[in-house]
Short mmCIF file of C-alpha atoms in Angstrom, two decimals:
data_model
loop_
_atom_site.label_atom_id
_atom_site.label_comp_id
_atom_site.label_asym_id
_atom_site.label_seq_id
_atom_site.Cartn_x
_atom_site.Cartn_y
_atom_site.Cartn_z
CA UNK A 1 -166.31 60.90 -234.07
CA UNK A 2 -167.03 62.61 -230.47
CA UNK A 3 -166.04 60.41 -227.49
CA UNK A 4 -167.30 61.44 -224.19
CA UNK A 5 -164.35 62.87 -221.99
CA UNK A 6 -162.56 60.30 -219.70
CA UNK A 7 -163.86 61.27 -215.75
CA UNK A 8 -161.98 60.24 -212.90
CA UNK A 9 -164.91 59.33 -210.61
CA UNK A 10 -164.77 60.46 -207.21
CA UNK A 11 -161.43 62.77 -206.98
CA UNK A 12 -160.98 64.50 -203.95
CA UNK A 13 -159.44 68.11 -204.68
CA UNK A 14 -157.74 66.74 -207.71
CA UNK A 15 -156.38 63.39 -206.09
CA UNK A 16 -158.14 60.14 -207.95
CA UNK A 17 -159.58 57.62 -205.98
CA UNK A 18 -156.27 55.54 -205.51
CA UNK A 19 -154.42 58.85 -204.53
CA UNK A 20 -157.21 59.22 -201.72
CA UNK A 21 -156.77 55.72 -200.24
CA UNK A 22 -153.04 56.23 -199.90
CA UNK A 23 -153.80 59.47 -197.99
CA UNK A 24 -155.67 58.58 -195.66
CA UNK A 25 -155.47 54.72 -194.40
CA UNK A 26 -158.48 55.18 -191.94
CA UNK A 27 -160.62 53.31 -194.34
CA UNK A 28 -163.58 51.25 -193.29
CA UNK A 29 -165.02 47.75 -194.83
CA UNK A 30 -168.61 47.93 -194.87
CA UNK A 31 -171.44 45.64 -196.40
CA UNK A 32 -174.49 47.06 -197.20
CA UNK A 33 -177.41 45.64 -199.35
CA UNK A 34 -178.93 47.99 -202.02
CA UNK A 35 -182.20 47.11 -203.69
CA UNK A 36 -181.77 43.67 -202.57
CA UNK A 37 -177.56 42.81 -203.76
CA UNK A 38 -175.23 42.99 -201.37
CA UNK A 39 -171.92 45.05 -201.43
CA UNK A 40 -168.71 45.23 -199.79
CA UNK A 41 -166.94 48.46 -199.96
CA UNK A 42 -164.32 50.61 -198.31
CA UNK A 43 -165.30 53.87 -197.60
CA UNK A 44 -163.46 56.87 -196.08
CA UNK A 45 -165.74 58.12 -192.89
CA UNK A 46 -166.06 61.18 -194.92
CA UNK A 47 -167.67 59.79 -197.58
CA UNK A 48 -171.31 60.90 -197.83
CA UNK A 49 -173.94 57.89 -198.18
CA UNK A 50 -175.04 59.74 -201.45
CA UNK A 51 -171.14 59.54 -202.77
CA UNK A 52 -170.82 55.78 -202.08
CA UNK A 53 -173.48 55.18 -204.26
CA UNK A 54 -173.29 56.44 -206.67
CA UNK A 55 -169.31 56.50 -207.76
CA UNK A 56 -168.42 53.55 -205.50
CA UNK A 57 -171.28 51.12 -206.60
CA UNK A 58 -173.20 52.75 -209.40
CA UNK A 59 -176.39 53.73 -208.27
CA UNK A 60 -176.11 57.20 -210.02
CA UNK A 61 -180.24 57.03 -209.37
CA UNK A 62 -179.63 59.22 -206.40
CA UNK A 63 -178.51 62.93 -207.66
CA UNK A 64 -176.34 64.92 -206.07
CA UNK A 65 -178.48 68.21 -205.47
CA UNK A 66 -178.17 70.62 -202.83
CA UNK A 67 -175.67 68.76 -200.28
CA UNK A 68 -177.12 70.49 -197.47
CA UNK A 69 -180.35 68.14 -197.16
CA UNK A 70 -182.87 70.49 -198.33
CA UNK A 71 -183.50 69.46 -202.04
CA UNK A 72 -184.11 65.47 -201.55
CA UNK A 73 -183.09 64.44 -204.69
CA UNK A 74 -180.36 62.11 -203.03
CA UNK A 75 -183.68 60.48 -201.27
CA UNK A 76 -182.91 56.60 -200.38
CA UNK A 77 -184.71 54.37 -198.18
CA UNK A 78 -182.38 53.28 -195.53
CA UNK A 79 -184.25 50.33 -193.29
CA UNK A 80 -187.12 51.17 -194.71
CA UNK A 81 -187.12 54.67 -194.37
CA UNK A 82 -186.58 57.85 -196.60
CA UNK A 83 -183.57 59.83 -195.59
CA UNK A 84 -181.72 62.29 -197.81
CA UNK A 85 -178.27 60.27 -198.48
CA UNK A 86 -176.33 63.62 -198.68
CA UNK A 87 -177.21 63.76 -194.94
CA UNK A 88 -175.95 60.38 -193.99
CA UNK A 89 -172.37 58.81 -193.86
CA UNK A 90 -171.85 55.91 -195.61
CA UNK A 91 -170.05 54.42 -192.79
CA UNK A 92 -172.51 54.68 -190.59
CA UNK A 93 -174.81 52.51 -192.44
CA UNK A 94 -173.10 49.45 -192.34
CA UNK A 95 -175.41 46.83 -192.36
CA UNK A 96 -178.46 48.59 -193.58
CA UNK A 97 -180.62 47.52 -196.24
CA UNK A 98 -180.84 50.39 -199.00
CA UNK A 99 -183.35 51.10 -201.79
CA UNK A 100 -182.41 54.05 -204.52
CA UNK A 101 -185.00 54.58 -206.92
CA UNK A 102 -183.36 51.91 -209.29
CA UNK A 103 -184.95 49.21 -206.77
CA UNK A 104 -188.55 50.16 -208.03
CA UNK A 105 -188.86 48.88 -211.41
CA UNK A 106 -188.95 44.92 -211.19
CA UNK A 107 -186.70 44.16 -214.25
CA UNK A 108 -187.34 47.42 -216.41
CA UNK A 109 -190.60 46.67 -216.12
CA UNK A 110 -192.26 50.28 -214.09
CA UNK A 111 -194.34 50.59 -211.36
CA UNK A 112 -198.07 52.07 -211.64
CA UNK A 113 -196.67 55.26 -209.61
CA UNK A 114 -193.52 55.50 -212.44
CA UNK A 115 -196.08 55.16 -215.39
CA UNK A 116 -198.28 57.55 -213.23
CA UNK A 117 -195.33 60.13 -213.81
CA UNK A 118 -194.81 59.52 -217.06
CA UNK A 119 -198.35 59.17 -218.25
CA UNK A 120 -199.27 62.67 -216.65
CA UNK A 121 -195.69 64.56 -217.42
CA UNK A 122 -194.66 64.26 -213.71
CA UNK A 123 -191.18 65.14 -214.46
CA UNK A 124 -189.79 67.78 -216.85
CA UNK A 125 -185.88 67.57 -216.73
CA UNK A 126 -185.92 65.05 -214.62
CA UNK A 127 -183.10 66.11 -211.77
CA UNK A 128 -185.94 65.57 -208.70
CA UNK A 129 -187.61 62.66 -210.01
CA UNK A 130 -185.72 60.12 -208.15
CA UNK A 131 -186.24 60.97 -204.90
CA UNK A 132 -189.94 62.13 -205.70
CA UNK A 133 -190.90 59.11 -206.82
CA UNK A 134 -188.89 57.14 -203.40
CA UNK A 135 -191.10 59.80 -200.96
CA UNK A 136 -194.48 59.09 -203.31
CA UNK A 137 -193.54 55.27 -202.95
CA UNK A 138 -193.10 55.39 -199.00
CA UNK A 139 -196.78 57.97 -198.44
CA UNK A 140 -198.66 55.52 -200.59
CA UNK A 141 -197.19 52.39 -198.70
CA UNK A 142 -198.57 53.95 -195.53
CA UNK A 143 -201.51 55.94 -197.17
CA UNK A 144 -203.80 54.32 -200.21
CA UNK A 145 -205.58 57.44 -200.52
CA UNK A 146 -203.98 60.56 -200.19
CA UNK A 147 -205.61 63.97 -200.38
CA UNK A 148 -203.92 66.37 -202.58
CA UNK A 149 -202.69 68.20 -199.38
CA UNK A 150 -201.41 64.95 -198.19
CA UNK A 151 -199.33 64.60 -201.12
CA UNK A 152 -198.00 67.94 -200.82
CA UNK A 153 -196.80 67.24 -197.69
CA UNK A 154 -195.45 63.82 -198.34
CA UNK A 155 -193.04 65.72 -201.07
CA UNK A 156 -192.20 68.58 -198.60
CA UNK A 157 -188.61 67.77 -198.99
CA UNK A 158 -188.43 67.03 -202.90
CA UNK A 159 -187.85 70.38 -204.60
CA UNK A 160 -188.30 70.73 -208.27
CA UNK A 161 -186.57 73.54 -209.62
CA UNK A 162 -188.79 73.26 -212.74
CA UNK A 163 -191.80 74.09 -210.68
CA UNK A 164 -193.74 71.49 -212.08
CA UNK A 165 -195.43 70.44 -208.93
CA UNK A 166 -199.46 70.36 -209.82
CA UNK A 167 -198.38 67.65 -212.63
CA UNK A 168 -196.62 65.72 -209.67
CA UNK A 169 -198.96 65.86 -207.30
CA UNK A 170 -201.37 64.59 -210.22
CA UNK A 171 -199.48 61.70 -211.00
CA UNK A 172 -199.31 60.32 -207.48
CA UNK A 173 -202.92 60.99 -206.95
CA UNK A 174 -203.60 58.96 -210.36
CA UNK A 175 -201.38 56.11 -209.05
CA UNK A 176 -203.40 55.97 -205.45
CA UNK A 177 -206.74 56.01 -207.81
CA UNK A 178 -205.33 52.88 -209.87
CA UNK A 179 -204.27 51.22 -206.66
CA UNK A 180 -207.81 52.03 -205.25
CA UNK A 181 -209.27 50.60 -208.40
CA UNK A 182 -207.52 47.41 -208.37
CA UNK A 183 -208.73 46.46 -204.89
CA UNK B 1 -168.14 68.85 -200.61
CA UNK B 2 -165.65 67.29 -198.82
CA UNK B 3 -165.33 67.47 -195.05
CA UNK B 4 -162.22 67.33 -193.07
CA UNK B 5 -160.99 64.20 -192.48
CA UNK B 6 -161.53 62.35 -189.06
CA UNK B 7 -161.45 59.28 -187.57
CA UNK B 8 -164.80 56.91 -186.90
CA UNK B 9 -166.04 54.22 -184.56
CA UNK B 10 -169.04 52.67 -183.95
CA UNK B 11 -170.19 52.47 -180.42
CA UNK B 12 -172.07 49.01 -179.50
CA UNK B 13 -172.92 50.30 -176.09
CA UNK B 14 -173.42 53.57 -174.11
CA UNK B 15 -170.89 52.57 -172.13
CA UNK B 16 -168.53 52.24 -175.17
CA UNK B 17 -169.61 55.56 -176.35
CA UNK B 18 -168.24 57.06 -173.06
CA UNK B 19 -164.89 55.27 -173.29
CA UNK B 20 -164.34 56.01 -176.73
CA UNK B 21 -165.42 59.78 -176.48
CA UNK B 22 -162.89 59.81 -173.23
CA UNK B 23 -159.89 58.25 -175.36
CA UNK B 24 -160.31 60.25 -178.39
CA UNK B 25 -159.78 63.99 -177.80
CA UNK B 26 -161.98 66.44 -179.97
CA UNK B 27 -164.18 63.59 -180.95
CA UNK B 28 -168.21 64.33 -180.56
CA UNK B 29 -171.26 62.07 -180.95
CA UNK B 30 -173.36 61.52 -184.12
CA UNK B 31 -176.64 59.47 -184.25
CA UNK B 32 -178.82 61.27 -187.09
CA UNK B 33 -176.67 63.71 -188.77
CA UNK B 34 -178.48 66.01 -188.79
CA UNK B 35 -177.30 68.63 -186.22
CA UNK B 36 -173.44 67.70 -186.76
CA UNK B 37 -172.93 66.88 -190.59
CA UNK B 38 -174.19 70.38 -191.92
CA UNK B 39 -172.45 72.02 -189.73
CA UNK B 40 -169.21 69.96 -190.62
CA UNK B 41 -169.75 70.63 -194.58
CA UNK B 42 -169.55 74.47 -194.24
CA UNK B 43 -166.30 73.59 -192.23
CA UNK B 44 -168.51 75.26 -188.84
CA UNK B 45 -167.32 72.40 -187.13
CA UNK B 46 -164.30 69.77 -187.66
CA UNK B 47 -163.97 66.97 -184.91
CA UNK B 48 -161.10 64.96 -185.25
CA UNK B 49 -163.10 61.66 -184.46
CA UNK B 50 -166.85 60.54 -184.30
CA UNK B 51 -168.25 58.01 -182.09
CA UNK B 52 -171.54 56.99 -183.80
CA UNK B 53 -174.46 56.04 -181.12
CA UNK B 54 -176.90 55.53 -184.08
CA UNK B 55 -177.00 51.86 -183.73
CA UNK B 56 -177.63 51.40 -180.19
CA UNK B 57 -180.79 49.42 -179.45
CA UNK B 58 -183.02 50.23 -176.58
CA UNK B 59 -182.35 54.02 -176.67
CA UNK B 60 -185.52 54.83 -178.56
CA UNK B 61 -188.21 53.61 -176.53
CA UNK B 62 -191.17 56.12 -176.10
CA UNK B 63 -192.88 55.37 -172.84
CA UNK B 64 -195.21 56.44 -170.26
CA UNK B 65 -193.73 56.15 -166.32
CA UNK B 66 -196.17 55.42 -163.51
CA UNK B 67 -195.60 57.98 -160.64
CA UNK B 68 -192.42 58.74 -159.20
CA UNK B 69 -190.87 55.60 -157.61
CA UNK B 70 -186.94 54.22 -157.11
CA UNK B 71 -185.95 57.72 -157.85
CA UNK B 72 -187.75 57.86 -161.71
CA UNK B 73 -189.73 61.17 -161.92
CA UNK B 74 -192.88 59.82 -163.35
CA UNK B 75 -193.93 61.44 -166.35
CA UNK B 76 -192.63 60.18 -169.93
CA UNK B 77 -189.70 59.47 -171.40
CA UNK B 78 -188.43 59.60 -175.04
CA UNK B 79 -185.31 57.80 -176.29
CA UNK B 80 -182.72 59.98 -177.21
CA UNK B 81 -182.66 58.33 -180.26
CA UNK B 82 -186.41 58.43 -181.43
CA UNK B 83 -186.40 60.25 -184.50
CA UNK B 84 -188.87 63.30 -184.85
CA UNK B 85 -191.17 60.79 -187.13
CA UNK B 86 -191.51 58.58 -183.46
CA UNK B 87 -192.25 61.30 -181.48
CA UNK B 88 -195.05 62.59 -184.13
CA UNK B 89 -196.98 59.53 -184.47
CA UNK B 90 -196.09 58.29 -180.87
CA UNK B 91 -200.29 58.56 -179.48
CA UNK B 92 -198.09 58.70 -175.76
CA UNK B 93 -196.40 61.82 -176.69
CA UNK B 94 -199.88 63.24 -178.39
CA UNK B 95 -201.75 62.63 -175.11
CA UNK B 96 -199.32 63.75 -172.65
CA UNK B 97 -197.31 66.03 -174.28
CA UNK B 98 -198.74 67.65 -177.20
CA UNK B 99 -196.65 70.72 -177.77
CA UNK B 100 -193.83 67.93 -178.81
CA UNK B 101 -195.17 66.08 -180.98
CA UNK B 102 -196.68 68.97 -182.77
CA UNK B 103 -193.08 70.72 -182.88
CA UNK B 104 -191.84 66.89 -183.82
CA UNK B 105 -194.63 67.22 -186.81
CA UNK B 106 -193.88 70.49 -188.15
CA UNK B 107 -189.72 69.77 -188.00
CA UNK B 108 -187.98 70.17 -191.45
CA UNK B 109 -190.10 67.46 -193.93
CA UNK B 110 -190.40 63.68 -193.99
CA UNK B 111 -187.28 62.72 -194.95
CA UNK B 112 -185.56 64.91 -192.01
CA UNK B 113 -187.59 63.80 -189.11
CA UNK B 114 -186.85 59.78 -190.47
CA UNK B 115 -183.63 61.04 -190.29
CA UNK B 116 -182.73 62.99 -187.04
CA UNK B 117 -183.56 62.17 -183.69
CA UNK B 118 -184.57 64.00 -180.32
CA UNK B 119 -181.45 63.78 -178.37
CA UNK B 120 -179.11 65.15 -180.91
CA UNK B 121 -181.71 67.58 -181.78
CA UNK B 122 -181.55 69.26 -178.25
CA UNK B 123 -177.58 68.72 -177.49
CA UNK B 124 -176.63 70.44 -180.70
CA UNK B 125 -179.09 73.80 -179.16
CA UNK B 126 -179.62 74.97 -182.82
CA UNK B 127 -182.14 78.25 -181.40
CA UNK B 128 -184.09 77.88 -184.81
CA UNK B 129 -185.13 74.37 -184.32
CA UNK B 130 -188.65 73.54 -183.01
CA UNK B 131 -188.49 70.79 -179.93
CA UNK B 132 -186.59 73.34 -177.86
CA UNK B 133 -189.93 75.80 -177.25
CA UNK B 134 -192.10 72.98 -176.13
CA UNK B 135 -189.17 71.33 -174.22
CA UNK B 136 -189.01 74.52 -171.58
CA UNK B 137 -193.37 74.87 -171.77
CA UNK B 138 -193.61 71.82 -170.34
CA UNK B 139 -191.02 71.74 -168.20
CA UNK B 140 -188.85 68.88 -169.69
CA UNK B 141 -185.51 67.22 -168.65
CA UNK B 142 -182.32 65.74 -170.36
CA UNK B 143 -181.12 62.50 -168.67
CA UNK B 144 -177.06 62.70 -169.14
CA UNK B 145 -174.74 59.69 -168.69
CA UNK B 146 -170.81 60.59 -168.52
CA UNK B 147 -167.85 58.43 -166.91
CA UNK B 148 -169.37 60.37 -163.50
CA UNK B 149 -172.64 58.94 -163.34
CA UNK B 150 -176.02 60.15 -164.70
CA UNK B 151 -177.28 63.68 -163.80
CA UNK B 152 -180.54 65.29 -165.58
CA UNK B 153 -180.31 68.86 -167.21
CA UNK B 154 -183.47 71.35 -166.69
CA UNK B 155 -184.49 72.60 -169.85
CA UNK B 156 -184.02 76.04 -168.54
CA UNK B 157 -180.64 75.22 -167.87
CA UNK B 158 -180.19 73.65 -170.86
CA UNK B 159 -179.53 76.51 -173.74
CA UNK B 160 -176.72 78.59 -173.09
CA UNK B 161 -176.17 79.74 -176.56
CA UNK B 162 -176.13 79.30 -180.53
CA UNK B 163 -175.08 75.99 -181.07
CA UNK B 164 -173.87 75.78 -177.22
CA UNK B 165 -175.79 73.47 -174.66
CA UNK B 166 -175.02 72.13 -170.51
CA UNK B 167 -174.34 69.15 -172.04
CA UNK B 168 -170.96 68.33 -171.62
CA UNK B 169 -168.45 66.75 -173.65
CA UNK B 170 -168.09 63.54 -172.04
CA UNK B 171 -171.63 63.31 -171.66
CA UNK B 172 -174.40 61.70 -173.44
CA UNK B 173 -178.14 62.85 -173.70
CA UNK B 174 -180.06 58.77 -173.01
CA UNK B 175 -182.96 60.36 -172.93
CA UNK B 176 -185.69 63.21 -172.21
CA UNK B 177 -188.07 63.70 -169.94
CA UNK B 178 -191.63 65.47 -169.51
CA UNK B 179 -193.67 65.58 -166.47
CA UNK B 180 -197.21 64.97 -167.02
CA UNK B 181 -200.42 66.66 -165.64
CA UNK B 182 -203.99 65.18 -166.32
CA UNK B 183 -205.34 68.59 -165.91
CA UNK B 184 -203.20 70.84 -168.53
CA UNK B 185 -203.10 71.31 -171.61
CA UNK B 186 -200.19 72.19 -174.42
CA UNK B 187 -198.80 73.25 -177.88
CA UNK B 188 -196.66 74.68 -180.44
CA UNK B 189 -197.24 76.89 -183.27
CA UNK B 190 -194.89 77.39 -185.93
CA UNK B 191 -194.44 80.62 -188.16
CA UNK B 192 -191.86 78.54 -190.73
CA UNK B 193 -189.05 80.81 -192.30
CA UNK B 194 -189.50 80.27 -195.89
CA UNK B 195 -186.16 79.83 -196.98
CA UNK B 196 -184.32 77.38 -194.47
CA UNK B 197 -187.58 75.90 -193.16
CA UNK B 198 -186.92 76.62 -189.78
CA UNK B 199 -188.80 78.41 -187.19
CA UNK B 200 -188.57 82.00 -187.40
CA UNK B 201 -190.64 82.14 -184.38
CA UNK B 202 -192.21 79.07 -182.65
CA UNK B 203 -194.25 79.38 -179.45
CA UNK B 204 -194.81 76.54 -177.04
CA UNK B 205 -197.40 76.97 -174.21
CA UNK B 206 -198.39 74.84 -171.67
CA UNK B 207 -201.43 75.87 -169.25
CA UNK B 208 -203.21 73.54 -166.13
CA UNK B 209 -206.65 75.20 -166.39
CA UNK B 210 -210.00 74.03 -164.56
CA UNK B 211 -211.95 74.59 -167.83
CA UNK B 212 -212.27 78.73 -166.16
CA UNK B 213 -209.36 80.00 -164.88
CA UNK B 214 -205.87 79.36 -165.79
CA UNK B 215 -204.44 77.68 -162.64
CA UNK B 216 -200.76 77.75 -163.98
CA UNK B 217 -198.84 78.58 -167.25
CA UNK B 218 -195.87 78.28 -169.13
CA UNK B 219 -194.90 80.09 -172.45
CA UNK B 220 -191.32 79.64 -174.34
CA UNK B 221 -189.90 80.67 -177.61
CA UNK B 222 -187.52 79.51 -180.45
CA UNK B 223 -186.86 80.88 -183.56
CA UNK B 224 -187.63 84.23 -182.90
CA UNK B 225 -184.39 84.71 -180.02
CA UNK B 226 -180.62 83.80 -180.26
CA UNK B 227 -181.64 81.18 -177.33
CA UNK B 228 -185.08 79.39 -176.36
CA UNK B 229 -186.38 81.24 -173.71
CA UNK B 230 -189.22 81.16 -171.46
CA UNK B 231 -191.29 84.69 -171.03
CA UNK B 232 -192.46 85.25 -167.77
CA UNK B 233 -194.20 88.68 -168.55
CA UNK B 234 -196.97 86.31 -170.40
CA UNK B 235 -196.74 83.29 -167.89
CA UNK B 236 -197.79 85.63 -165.13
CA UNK B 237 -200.59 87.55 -166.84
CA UNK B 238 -201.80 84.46 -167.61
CA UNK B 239 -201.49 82.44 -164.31
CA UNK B 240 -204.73 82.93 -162.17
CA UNK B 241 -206.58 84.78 -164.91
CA UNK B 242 -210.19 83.67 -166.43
CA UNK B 243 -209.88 81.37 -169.90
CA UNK B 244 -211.31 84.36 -171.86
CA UNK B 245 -210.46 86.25 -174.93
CA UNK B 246 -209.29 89.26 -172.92
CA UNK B 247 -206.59 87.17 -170.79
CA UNK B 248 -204.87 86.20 -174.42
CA UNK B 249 -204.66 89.74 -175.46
CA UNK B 250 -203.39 90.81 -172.60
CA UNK B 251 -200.81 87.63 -172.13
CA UNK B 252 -199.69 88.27 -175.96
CA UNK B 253 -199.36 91.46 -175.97
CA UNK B 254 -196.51 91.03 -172.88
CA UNK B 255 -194.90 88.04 -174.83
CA UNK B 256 -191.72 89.75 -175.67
CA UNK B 257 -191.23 92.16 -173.29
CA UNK B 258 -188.71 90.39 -170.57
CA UNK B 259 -186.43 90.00 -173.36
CA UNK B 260 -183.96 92.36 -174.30
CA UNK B 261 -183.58 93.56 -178.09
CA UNK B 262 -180.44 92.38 -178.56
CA UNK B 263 -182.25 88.93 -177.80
CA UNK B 264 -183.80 88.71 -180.84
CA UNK B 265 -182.59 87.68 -183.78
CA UNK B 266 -182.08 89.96 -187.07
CA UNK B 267 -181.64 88.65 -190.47
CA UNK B 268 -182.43 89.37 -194.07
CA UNK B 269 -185.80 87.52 -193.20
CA UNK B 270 -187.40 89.94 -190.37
CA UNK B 271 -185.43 92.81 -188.22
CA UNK B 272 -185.39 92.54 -184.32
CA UNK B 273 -188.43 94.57 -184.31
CA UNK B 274 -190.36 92.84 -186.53
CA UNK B 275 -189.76 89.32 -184.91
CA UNK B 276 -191.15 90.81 -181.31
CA UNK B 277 -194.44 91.96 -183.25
CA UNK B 278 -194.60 88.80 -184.72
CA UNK B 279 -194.09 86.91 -181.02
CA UNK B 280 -197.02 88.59 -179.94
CA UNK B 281 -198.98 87.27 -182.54
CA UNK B 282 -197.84 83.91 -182.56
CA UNK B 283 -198.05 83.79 -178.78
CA UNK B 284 -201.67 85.11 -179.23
CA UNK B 285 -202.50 82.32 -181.97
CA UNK B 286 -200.71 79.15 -179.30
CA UNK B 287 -202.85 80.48 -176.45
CA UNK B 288 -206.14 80.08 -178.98
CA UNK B 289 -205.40 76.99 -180.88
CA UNK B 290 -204.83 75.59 -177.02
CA UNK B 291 -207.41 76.95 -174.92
CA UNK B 292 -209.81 76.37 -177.82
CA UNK B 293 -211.22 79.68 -177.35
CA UNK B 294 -213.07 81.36 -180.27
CA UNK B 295 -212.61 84.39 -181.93
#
C-alpha cells in the first residue's frame, strides 16, 4: 500500500527543527491568538509570520506563494487587518489577534461568501483561494455593495495564476447580493 | 527563503528605540516590513539586529496644526507609523494634501498599504515608490529624533540615492510634515509598471492659483529617475502663467529637461528615452486632472 513520504516540517537548509533551535538560541516566546485560540510558541526572529503558521501551529490555510508579497495567497488578518503573512515576522506580532481563512467557517459550517465561491466555480485549483476569500471578507465588512470595479480592486493583491478572475469577482458580487437580500 | 539570522527587540518607547539602535551595531528599524524584509530575503540587506518600532502607540496620529506657534510649523502632520490605508482615507490628508493621499491610494494593493507605513516608506528612499513625488510637490518635512535631539529633513534634502536617504542611522523618522495653503491645489498621477506594481513614472504637482493665473508651482517625479526629483524647467514655465491649456503644454513639454539622461532609469520595461517622453505626458495629464482644465 502507498504511504505518503515522512516530511520534516520546517528544515532550515537541511537542519530539522530541533537542529535549528540548537543553532541559534536567540529564540523568542510569543502568544498570539489565531481565529480566536490562543498559542504560545517560540519562534526564531527569522521566521516569517506565514512559516509560524502554518508548520509551527497548523494553519496550512495560508499558502506559501510568491514570498515576496505580491501574490497574497499567505493573506491573514492581523488586528483586524489583511496583511500578506510572508511580509510580516512572526515575532513581531506578539500579541496580535490573527484570522487565516480557517477562522471563517463557524464549525465546518461555510459562510454565504465561501458557498458564493463554490456555487459560481470561484476557485479552480484552489492555490489563491485563501487569501481571496480573507480580502472579499474584509471589502464586504466595510462595503455591502460593491461594484464590480470595487471588487477588482479589493483583490488587487490576490493573483490567480489560473486566470479565473470574472468567476471570482462573480462570486463575491453574488455574496454582497445575498447579504443585500437578507436585510 | 530563509534570511540571515539576526537578533530582535521590541522597542516600547522611542526613546528605547534610540538606545537599543545605539547599543546594537548594524541593527536598523522595522515597523511595516515592507521596505526592509524584501530587501533582506534577496540577501540586499542583512542587519545583524532589528529594533521593531511597530508597536509604539501615539506615533500614528494624523492631524491638522493650527499656525505656527512654540516652534511647530503649522501645517499637518502624519505619524510615521500611519500605514498608507490611514493616509488614504484620512479626509485631513484629502483636504490639505491631496497629492498624498492619492499616491497613499494608488501604493501597491490593499493588503500592502494595511501593511506598511509612511515613515518607513520614505527612510528606506525606494525611487519607485509613490509618497516620495508628492512629498517634494508640496514641500514636505521628516521630523528625526536621534540621541542628539530632533532635527527635520527637507524633502529635497531627503533622497540622496537608491535605497539611500539623510536619515541617519541613529535616527528615527516620528513623523512628516506638509505645510498647508488654503489657496493651492495638488496631486499625483501614477503610470503603474505592470510587473512590480510600482511607479514607472509618478508625477506630483502642487500649484497656488487665483482660479487665472498660476501664482506658484511645484512639480516632482518618482519612478521615472534613479532619485525623486523636483523639475524646475516645468515649475517655472508654469509659475506666473494663465491656467490655460497652452501653459500645460508648454510646462509638460519642459518636464524632463533639467535632468540629465543618465537620471533616468532604464530597464527591460521602458529605455531612458522612452521614460522622458512618457514624463511629459504624465506631467501633462497631473497638471489637467489638477487644474481641472478641459481638453
Amino acid at each position: 500500500m502507498w504511504k505518503p513520504p515522512t516530511v520534516i516540517a520546517n528544515t532550515t537548509r537541511g537542519r530539522t527543527t530541533e537542529e535549528t533551535r540548537r543553532q541559534y538560541m536567540s529564540e523568542h516566546e510569543i502568544s498570539v491568538t489565531v481565529n480566536g485560540e490562543r498559542h504560545e510558541l517560540a519562534v526564531e526572529p527569522r521566521t516569517l509570520l506565514v512559516t509560524a503558521l502554518r508548520d509551527e501551529l497548523g494553519y496550512t490555510g495560508a499558502n506559501v506563494g510568491c514570498e515576496t508579497g505580491r501574490c497574497g495567497t499567505c493573506t491573514v488578518a492581523v488586528n483586524g487587518e489583511t496583511i500578506k503573512s510572508c511580509t510580516r515576522l512572526a515575532v513581531q506580532t506578539d500579541g496580535a489577534e490573527i484570522e487565516t481563512v480557517e477562522g471563517l467557517a463557524d464549525d465546518g459550517d461555510l459562510t454565504p461568501l465561501q458557498e458564493s465561491f463554490q456555487e459560481h466555480h470561484g476557485l479552480q485549483c484552489g492555490y489563491c483561494t485563501p487569501g481571496m476569500l480573507l480580502s472579499a471578507d474584509a471589502l464586504l465588512a466595510t462595503n455591502d455593495d460593491p461594484t464590480r470595479e470595487e471588487i477588482r480592486e479589493a483583490i488587487e493583491g490576490n493573483l490567480c495564476r489560473c486566470t479565473g478572475y470574472q468567476n471570482i469577482v462573480d462570486a463575491i458580487e453574488a455574496t454582497a447580493d445575498r447579504l443585500g437580500e437578507r436585510r | 527563503m530563509y534570511m540571515d539570522d539576526f537578533e530582535y527587540y521590541r522597542a516600547d518607547s522611542v526613546e528605547n528605540a534610540l538606545e537599543l539602535l545605539a547599543d546594537h551595531d548594524g541593527a536598523e528599524l522595522i515597523a511595516g516590513a515592507h521596505g526592509l524584509l524584501p530587501r533582506m530575503k534577496t540577501g540586499d540587506e542583512s542587519p545583524s539586529a532589528l529594533v521593531d518600532i511597530g508597536q509604539l502607540s501615539g506615533l500614528d496620529a494624523i492631524e491638522a496644526r493650527d499656525g505656527e506657534r512654540d516652534g511647530d510649523p503649522g501645517g499637518i502632520s502624519i505619524g510615521a507609523l500611519a500605514t498608507h490605508t490611514e493616509i488614504a482615507e484620512s479626509e485631513t490628508v484629502r483636504e490639505h494634501a491631496t497629492a498624498l493621499a492619492d499616491a497613499a491610494a494608488e501604493l501597491g494593493d490593499p493588503q500592502v498599504r494595511n501593511g506598511g507605513t509612511i515613515g518607513g516608506n520614505l527612510a528606506h528612499g525606494d525611487a519607485r515608490s509613490d509618497p516620495p513625488a508628492p512629498l517634494l510637490a508640496l514641500d514636505g518635512s521628516l521630523e528625526v529624533r536621534s540621541p542628539d535631539g530632533e532635527r527635520t529633513i527637507a524633502a529635497t534634502d531627503l533622497f540622496e540615492g537608491p535605497f539611500e536617504t539623510a536619515v541617519a542611522d541613529d535616527e528615527i523618522v516620528t513623523a512628516v510634515r506638509v505645510p498647508t495653503d488654503a489657496d493651492a491645489v495638488s496631486g499625483y498621477h501614477k503610470r503603474r509598471d505592470p510587473l512590480s506594481g510600482y511607479a514607472m513614472v509618478g508625477v506630483g504637482v502642487w500649484l497656488r492659483t487665483d482660479g487665472e493665473t498660476i501664482e506658484a508651482a511645484r512639480v516632482a517625479v518618482t519612478g521615472a529617475t534613479t532619485n525623486p526629483a523636483r523639475l524646475p524647467a516645468a515649475e517655472d514655465e508654469l509659475e506666473g502663467s494663465a491656467v490655460s491649456e497652452e501653459t500645460i503644454t508648454e510646462a509638460s513639454a519642459q518636464a524632463g529637461t533639467t535632468l540629465s539622461d543618465e537620471a533616468f532609469v532604464s530597464d527591460v520595461q521602458a529605455s531612458a528615452e522612452y521614460r522622458e517622453h512618457l514624463l511629459s505626458i504624465d506631467t501633462e495629464r497631473t497638471l489637467y486632472e489638477v487644474l481641472e482644465v478641459d481638453r
